[in-house]
Amino acid sequence: TAGNVALRTGATAPGGVDPGGELRLAELTREVIALFADVAESKGIILENRLPEELELRADANALSAILRNLINNAIKFSPAATTIRVDVVLRESSCELLVCDEGEGFSEEELGELFKLSAKRGGSKRKKAKGTGLGLQLCKELMELHGGTLRIESQPAVGTQIYLHFPYPAQRGRLQSSDNKQSAGKDSF
């Protein structure tokens, strides 16, 4: 619920998010990826931040950070060693989509259909062994809805999963860009 979402993310606005501020997507993503660098490295997983350094989006930083933390944590949990998890962006004139893509075990069409049904029992021996209730994805979906956006999942078993975070408004190129940002724009790997 929105009240729980506000508590979990630190958001203070009514409804749980405050999408009023512009935030630098690459910087926020880099901070989230840094939280998982050690666990990813221990599994031989590469975490890539492919977001342009100067890209800004109107979004609640706490909520978006919570979404990315959940999605990256899940991707690491369900990805085998020596794979890559990447955060990327698709820019359109009137919208922006962040992508979190992995090369993990993926979901069947049946599992995708059951994913947001909290009462559904999820199959697959690997998922049963991994700890989690499935509430994280539901919270991510609710946080995106509070931004006026959507969360969409595409997946194939044994190929991987792509999660699209659709914001119904465009991202902007930042007005200030230092020479350091120009050198590091494009892709960070951890």
XYZ file of C-alpha atoms in Angstrom:
190
model
C 0.000 0.000 0.000
C 1.055 3.611 -0.400
C 1.594 4.014 3.362
C 3.931 1.029 3.475
C 5.679 2.253 0.351
C 6.310 5.636 1.968
C 7.776 3.972 5.057
C 10.016 1.606 3.074
C 11.405 4.297 0.760
C 11.669 7.277 3.068
C 9.319 9.219 0.780
C 7.311 11.872 2.585
C 4.783 13.192 0.075
C 1.120 12.170 0.270
C 0.768 8.967 -1.729
C 4.327 7.939 -0.931
C 6.448 9.618 -3.616
C 7.564 13.114 -4.490
C 8.383 13.075 -8.217
C 9.006 16.821 -8.252
C 12.805 16.880 -8.251
C 15.176 16.261 -11.133
C 17.714 13.569 -10.382
C 20.750 12.347 -12.246
C 19.941 8.783 -13.262
C 23.512 7.588 -13.791
C 24.595 8.874 -10.384
C 21.661 7.266 -8.562
C 22.203 3.997 -10.430
C 25.927 4.042 -9.633
C 25.121 4.440 -5.914
C 22.705 1.488 -6.012
C 25.103 -0.709 -7.989
C 27.862 0.045 -5.465
C 25.682 -1.506 -2.736
C 25.737 -4.830 -4.592
C 29.289 -4.770 -5.991
C 30.729 -7.247 -3.459
C 27.967 -9.840 -3.723
C 27.960 -9.587 -7.539
C 31.740 -9.956 -7.653
C 31.584 -13.016 -5.390
C 29.287 -14.645 -7.993
C 31.354 -13.434 -10.951
C 28.487 -11.196 -12.106
C 29.222 -7.923 -13.871
C 26.949 -4.972 -13.050
C 26.782 -2.396 -15.853
C 25.431 1.137 -15.675
C 24.800 2.207 -19.286
C 23.012 5.443 -18.467
C 24.348 8.689 -19.961
C 25.959 10.739 -17.214
C 24.023 13.932 -17.934
C 20.554 12.342 -18.094
C 18.023 13.742 -15.597
C 14.541 12.508 -14.748
C 11.769 13.976 -12.612
C 11.327 11.243 -9.999
C 11.448 10.576 -6.286
C 15.062 9.603 -5.562
C 14.172 7.415 -2.558
C 11.468 5.553 -4.461
C 13.574 5.023 -7.578
C 16.506 3.879 -5.449
C 14.225 1.342 -3.705
C 12.996 0.062 -7.073
C 16.517 -0.334 -8.464
C 17.756 -1.998 -5.249
C 14.978 -4.573 -5.421
C 15.391 -5.283 -9.130
C 19.190 -5.559 -9.003
C 19.039 -7.734 -5.886
C 16.557 -10.072 -7.602
C 18.678 -10.162 -10.756
C 21.755 -11.169 -8.762
C 19.784 -13.754 -6.795
C 18.501 -15.502 -9.928
C 21.535 -15.103 -12.222
C 24.265 -17.691 -12.612
C 27.961 -16.903 -12.288
C 29.811 -15.158 -15.116
C 26.784 -13.224 -16.417
C 25.977 -9.534 -16.776
C 23.232 -7.400 -15.278
C 22.785 -4.029 -16.935
C 20.802 -0.880 -16.315
C 19.994 0.939 -19.545
C 17.573 3.546 -20.864
C 15.273 4.032 -23.848
C 14.506 7.690 -24.533
C 11.438 8.805 -26.435
C 10.035 12.273 -27.109
C 7.319 11.992 -24.479
C 8.552 9.213 -22.196
C 11.519 7.421 -20.703
C 12.069 3.744 -19.921
C 14.721 2.447 -17.573
C 15.648 -1.186 -18.158
C 17.140 -3.698 -15.751
C 18.264 -6.718 -17.768
C 19.798 -9.971 -16.599
C 20.943 -13.288 -18.044
C 19.326 -15.281 -15.263
C 16.956 -18.220 -15.196
C 14.021 -16.205 -16.556
C 10.290 -16.848 -16.254
C 7.909 -18.925 -18.327
C 4.766 -17.281 -19.728
C 2.751 -19.018 -17.020
C 5.045 -17.685 -14.273
C 4.867 -14.161 -15.739
C 1.078 -14.337 -15.615
C 1.204 -15.229 -11.910
C 4.000 -12.860 -10.899
C 1.897 -10.081 -9.369
C -0.700 -12.356 -7.819
C 0.391 -12.343 -4.195
C -1.522 -15.540 -3.385
C 0.099 -17.477 -6.205
C 2.584 -20.193 -5.365
C 5.634 -19.846 -7.530
C 7.143 -22.990 -8.982
C 10.691 -23.871 -9.887
C 13.175 -25.409 -7.498
C 15.617 -22.511 -7.735
C 12.940 -19.989 -6.760
C 11.823 -22.121 -3.832
C 15.385 -22.160 -2.496
C 15.834 -18.401 -2.859
C 14.432 -16.395 0.017
C 11.739 -13.882 -0.732
C 8.008 -13.411 -0.685
C 7.445 -11.767 -4.053
C 6.340 -8.562 -2.344
C 9.341 -6.634 -3.657
C 8.135 -6.665 -7.251
C 4.661 -5.665 -6.118
C 6.136 -2.686 -4.223
C 8.167 -1.715 -7.289
C 4.998 -1.839 -9.404
C 3.119 0.321 -6.878
C 5.961 2.845 -6.710
C 5.959 3.142 -10.491
C 2.183 3.657 -10.466
C 2.607 6.430 -7.879
C 4.944 8.102 -10.413
C 2.200 7.746 -13.043
C 4.250 5.027 -14.728
C 4.276 1.294 -15.227
C 6.503 -1.716 -14.638
C 6.576 -4.312 -17.430
C 8.461 -7.610 -17.537
C 9.684 -9.598 -20.518
C 11.383 -12.902 -19.862
C 12.380 -16.245 -21.338
C 13.399 -19.330 -19.364
C 17.172 -19.916 -19.399
C 17.697 -16.630 -21.313
C 16.960 -13.880 -18.803
C 14.605 -11.106 -17.796
C 14.152 -7.500 -18.882
C 12.218 -5.196 -16.580
C 11.009 -1.928 -18.066
C 10.261 1.048 -15.823
C 8.117 3.347 -17.964
C 7.889 7.008 -16.930
C 5.188 8.877 -18.920
C 7.338 11.973 -19.267
C 10.699 12.513 -20.953
C 14.120 12.491 -19.374
C 16.206 15.607 -19.977
C 19.844 16.144 -20.734
C 21.367 18.004 -17.786
C 22.256 21.651 -18.176
C 25.602 21.337 -16.408
C 28.118 18.757 -17.490
C 31.659 18.710 -16.155
C 34.600 17.409 -18.152
C 34.792 14.475 -15.693
C 31.223 13.510 -16.584
C 32.021 13.617 -20.306
C 34.820 11.113 -19.815
C 32.730 8.688 -17.787
C 29.475 8.963 -19.731
C 28.161 5.805 -21.289
C 28.982 2.759 -19.232
C 30.241 1.905 -15.759
C 31.048 -1.692 -14.878
C 31.543 -3.088 -11.410
